Coordinates of C-alpha atoms and ligand atoms in Angstrom, one line a residue:
M63 CA 20.2 74.3 -107.9
R64 CA 22.2 71.2 -108.7
L65 CA 22.5 70.2 -112.4
D66 CA 20.6 67.0 -112.0
E67 CA 17.8 68.9 -110.3
L68 CA 17.8 71.4 -113.1
Q69 CA 17.3 68.5 -115.6
M70 CA 14.0 67.8 -113.9
K71 CA 12.6 71.0 -115.3
K72 CA 12.5 69.4 -118.7
G73 CA 9.1 69.7 -120.2
K74 CA 7.9 71.8 -117.3
E75 CA 9.8 75.0 -117.2
K76 CA 12.1 76.7 -119.7
I77 CA 15.9 77.0 -118.9
V78 CA 17.6 80.3 -119.1
M79 CA 21.4 80.4 -119.7
L80 CA 23.7 83.3 -120.5
T81 CA 27.4 83.6 -121.0
A82 CA 29.6 85.6 -118.6
Y83 CA 33.3 86.2 -118.6
D84 CA 34.0 88.4 -115.6
Y85 CA 33.1 88.9 -111.9
Q86 CA 30.7 91.9 -112.2
M87 CA 28.6 90.4 -115.0
A88 CA 28.5 87.1 -113.2
K89 CA 27.3 88.8 -110.0
I90 CA 24.5 90.6 -112.0
L91 CA 23.4 87.4 -113.7
D92 CA 23.5 85.6 -110.3
E93 CA 21.3 88.3 -108.7
A94 CA 19.0 88.3 -111.7
G95 CA 18.3 84.6 -111.0
I96 CA 19.1 82.7 -114.3
D97 CA 19.5 78.9 -114.3
L98 CA 23.0 78.6 -115.7
I99 CA 26.1 80.7 -116.5
L100 CA 28.3 79.5 -119.4
V101 CA 31.8 80.7 -119.5
G102 CA 31.8 80.3 -123.3
D103 CA 34.8 80.2 -125.5
S104 CA 32.9 82.9 -127.4
L105 CA 35.2 85.1 -125.2
G106 CA 37.6 84.6 -128.1
M107 CA 35.5 87.1 -130.0
V108 CA 33.8 89.3 -127.5
I109 CA 36.6 89.7 -125.0
Q110 CA 39.8 89.0 -126.9
G111 CA 38.8 90.4 -130.3
Y112 CA 39.6 87.4 -132.5
T113 CA 37.3 86.5 -135.4
D114 CA 36.5 83.0 -134.0
T115 CA 37.1 80.7 -131.0
K116 CA 40.0 78.8 -132.4
S117 CA 42.8 80.7 -130.5
V118 CA 41.2 80.3 -127.1
T119 CA 43.4 78.4 -124.6
V120 CA 42.6 76.5 -121.4
E121 CA 44.5 79.1 -119.4
D122 CA 42.3 81.8 -120.9
M123 CA 39.2 79.9 -120.0
L124 CA 40.4 79.2 -116.5
Y125 CA 41.2 82.8 -115.8
H126 CA 37.7 83.8 -116.8
T127 CA 36.0 80.9 -115.0
R128 CA 37.7 81.9 -111.7
A129 CA 36.5 85.5 -112.1
V130 CA 32.9 84.3 -112.9
A131 CA 33.0 82.0 -109.9
R132 CA 33.8 84.9 -107.6
G133 CA 30.7 86.6 -108.8
A134 CA 28.2 83.8 -109.1
K135 CA 27.5 82.4 -105.7
N136 CA 24.2 80.6 -106.4
T137 CA 24.2 79.9 -110.1
P138 CA 25.8 76.8 -111.6
I139 CA 28.7 77.6 -113.9
I140 CA 29.6 75.6 -117.0
G141 CA 33.1 75.9 -118.4
D142 CA 33.5 75.6 -122.1
M143 CA 36.3 73.3 -123.0
P144 CA 38.2 75.2 -125.7
I145 CA 39.7 73.8 -128.9
N146 CA 42.4 71.1 -128.4
S147 CA 41.7 70.8 -124.7
D148 CA 40.0 67.5 -125.2
K149 CA 42.1 66.0 -128.0
S150 CA 42.8 62.9 -125.9
V151 CA 40.7 61.5 -123.0
E152 CA 43.8 62.1 -120.8
D153 CA 43.8 65.8 -121.7
A154 CA 40.1 66.1 -121.4
I155 CA 40.0 64.7 -117.9
K156 CA 43.0 66.7 -116.7
N157 CA 41.5 70.0 -118.2
A158 CA 38.0 69.3 -117.0
K159 CA 39.3 68.8 -113.4
R160 CA 41.0 72.2 -113.7
F161 CA 37.7 73.8 -114.7
L162 CA 36.1 72.3 -111.6
E163 CA 39.0 73.6 -109.4
A164 CA 38.5 77.0 -111.0
G165 CA 34.8 77.0 -109.8
A166 CA 32.8 75.4 -112.6
H167 CA 30.2 72.8 -111.8
G168 CA 30.4 71.1 -115.2
V169 CA 32.0 71.4 -118.6
K170 CA 30.7 71.8 -122.2
I171 CA 32.2 69.6 -124.9
E172 CA 31.7 70.7 -128.5
G173 CA 30.9 68.0 -131.1
N174 CA 30.8 64.3 -131.4
K175 CA 33.4 63.0 -128.9
P176 CA 31.8 59.9 -127.2
K177 CA 35.0 58.6 -125.6
V178 CA 35.8 61.9 -124.0
V179 CA 32.2 62.5 -122.8
K180 CA 32.0 58.9 -121.4
T181 CA 35.3 59.3 -119.5
L182 CA 34.3 62.6 -118.0
L183 CA 30.9 61.3 -117.0
N184 CA 32.5 58.2 -115.4
A185 CA 34.7 60.5 -113.4
G186 CA 31.6 62.2 -112.1
I187 CA 32.0 65.4 -114.1
P188 CA 28.7 66.8 -115.4
V189 CA 28.8 67.3 -119.2
M190 CA 26.9 69.6 -121.5
G191 CA 27.1 68.6 -125.1
H192 CA 27.0 70.9 -128.1
V193 CA 25.7 69.9 -131.6
G194 CA 24.7 71.7 -134.8
L195 CA 27.0 74.6 -135.7
L196 CA 30.4 73.8 -134.0
P197 CA 32.5 77.0 -134.0
Q198 CA 35.7 75.3 -132.9
T199 CA 35.8 73.3 -136.2
A200 CA 33.4 75.2 -138.5
E201 CA 34.9 76.7 -141.7
S202 CA 32.0 79.1 -142.0
Y203 CA 29.1 80.0 -139.7
R204 CA 25.9 78.8 -141.4
V205 CA 22.7 77.1 -140.3
K206 CA 23.3 73.4 -140.0
G207 CA 20.8 70.5 -140.7
K208 CA 18.8 72.0 -143.5
Q209 CA 19.6 69.0 -145.6
P210 CA 18.1 65.6 -144.5
A211 CA 21.4 63.8 -144.2
E212 CA 23.0 66.5 -142.1
A213 CA 19.9 66.8 -140.0
Q214 CA 20.0 63.0 -139.4
K215 CA 23.6 63.2 -138.4
I216 CA 22.9 66.0 -135.9
L217 CA 20.0 64.0 -134.4
D218 CA 22.1 60.9 -134.2
D219 CA 24.9 62.8 -132.4
A220 CA 22.4 64.3 -130.0
V221 CA 20.8 60.9 -129.2
K222 CA 24.3 59.4 -128.7
L223 CA 25.2 62.1 -126.2
D224 CA 22.0 61.6 -124.4
E225 CA 22.6 57.9 -124.1
L226 CA 26.0 58.6 -122.6
G227 CA 24.3 60.7 -120.0
V228 CA 25.0 64.4 -120.6
F229 CA 22.6 66.5 -118.5
S230 CA 22.1 69.0 -121.3
M231 CA 23.2 70.0 -124.7
V232 CA 23.5 73.2 -126.7
L233 CA 21.7 73.2 -130.1
E234 CA 23.4 75.8 -132.2
C235 CA 22.0 77.3 -135.5
M236 CA 19.6 74.8 -136.9
P237 CA 16.0 74.8 -138.1
E238 CA 13.6 74.7 -135.2
S239 CA 11.9 71.6 -136.6
L240 CA 15.1 69.7 -136.1
A241 CA 15.7 71.2 -132.6
G242 CA 12.1 70.1 -131.8
R243 CA 12.8 66.5 -132.9
I244 CA 16.0 66.4 -130.8
T245 CA 14.2 67.9 -127.8
E246 CA 11.6 65.2 -128.0
A247 CA 14.1 62.4 -128.5
V248 CA 16.4 63.1 -125.6
K249 CA 16.2 63.2 -121.8
A250 CA 18.9 65.9 -121.6
L251 CA 17.9 69.6 -121.5
T252 CA 18.3 71.1 -125.0
I253 CA 19.4 74.7 -124.8
G254 CA 19.1 76.5 -128.1
I255 CA 21.0 79.4 -129.8
G256 CA 19.5 80.1 -133.2
A257 CA 17.5 76.8 -132.8
G258 CA 14.0 78.2 -132.4
R259 CA 11.2 77.8 -130.0
Y260 CA 11.0 74.1 -129.2
C261 CA 14.2 73.8 -127.2
D262 CA 14.0 73.2 -123.4
G263 CA 15.8 76.5 -122.9
Q264 CA 17.7 79.3 -124.6
V265 CA 21.2 80.8 -124.4
L266 CA 22.7 84.0 -125.8
V267 CA 26.1 85.5 -125.6
I268 CA 25.7 88.3 -123.0
N269 CA 27.6 90.9 -125.1
D270 CA 25.3 90.2 -128.1
M271 CA 22.0 90.4 -126.2
L272 CA 23.2 93.6 -124.5
G273 CA 24.0 95.2 -127.9
F274 CA 27.8 95.8 -127.5
D275 CA 28.4 95.3 -131.2
E276 CA 25.7 96.6 -133.5
S277 CA 27.4 95.1 -136.5
F278 CA 26.9 91.5 -135.2
A279 CA 23.4 90.8 -136.4
P280 CA 22.6 87.1 -137.0
K281 CA 18.9 86.4 -137.6
Y282 CA 18.4 84.7 -134.2
L283 CA 19.8 87.5 -132.2
K284 CA 17.5 89.8 -130.2
R285 CA 19.2 92.8 -128.6
Y286 CA 17.5 93.7 -125.3
V287 CA 19.3 96.9 -124.9
S288 CA 21.9 98.9 -126.9
L289 CA 24.8 99.3 -124.4
N290 CA 27.0 100.4 -127.3
K291 CA 24.8 103.5 -127.7
M292 CA 24.4 104.0 -123.9
I293 CA 28.2 103.7 -123.3
K294 CA 29.0 106.1 -126.1
E295 CA 26.5 108.6 -124.8
A296 CA 27.9 108.4 -121.3
V297 CA 31.5 108.7 -122.5
A298 CA 30.6 111.7 -124.6
R299 CA 29.0 113.4 -121.6
F300 CA 32.0 112.7 -119.5
K301 CA 34.3 114.1 -122.2
E302 CA 32.2 117.2 -122.6
E303 CA 32.1 117.8 -118.8
V304 CA 35.9 117.3 -118.4
L305 CA 36.6 119.6 -121.3
R306 CA 34.3 122.3 -119.9
G307 CA 35.5 122.0 -116.3
I308 CA 32.0 120.8 -115.2
Y309 CA 33.4 117.5 -113.8
P310 CA 34.6 117.2 -111.1
D311 CA 32.2 119.6 -109.3
K312 CA 32.1 120.4 -105.6
E313 CA 30.0 117.3 -104.8
H314 CA 32.5 114.9 -106.3
T315 CA 35.6 116.5 -104.7
Y316 CA 37.3 115.8 -101.3
H317 CA 37.6 118.9 -99.1
Ligands
KIV606 O1 31.0 79.8 -126.5 C1 29.8 80.1 -126.3 O2 29.4 81.2 -125.8 C2 28.8 79.1 -126.7 C3 27.4 79.6 -126.8 C4 27.2 80.2 -128.0 C5 26.5 78.4 -126.6 O3 29.2 78.0 -127.0

């Protein structure tokens, strides 16, 4: 489905987005039939092992976007513009075009950058905004918009992005009442992470919802499976069978 068609689901049907960083996961998500795949700069943490997204480069993102594009044949892909990739409008347009060449259908821009967003939209590049907690610049990860002044600023930023013409925006870590006000105020799809029930859709980092890291447990996160446990169990069985000479058996051997 095209991104502008997706936007027509607002108020009618919820939007489901997940992150992916590689070919196989993208293929699974594609086959599972979700609405959008985000190649998030969260890969800085879950793939590269950094503590935040601040070291992720455009080259890193493009590498993963290409892999995801090979796997997701039917699902629109959004490439997350990493820190410093949109410092100037010239950089932003050059890098966003590289994301499209790598197989993305649009880009996500974090924070309040009206000039950059306007330039990309004028160039025909679909943009997803991102307000609330902004990991690329945040000093600490905490819920945003609990105080009235901060809430008003987030609402104003969201409305501004909407007026510019973004097709959607991520609302990250905010009270659900604020996310509800934003969702009502904008035409764009609001896709929440830690932003409660009133958003137009929801996104989670795939590794988090699959339970790769049991120690990562923010309040909003629901784990749908514990792959950490399942992988450890499988590895333990493999180890045991190799040590005891059970694997490989006749069935798994060429004769
Ligand atoms: O980088 C990312 O995965 C994101 C999501 C948390 C929305 O921005």
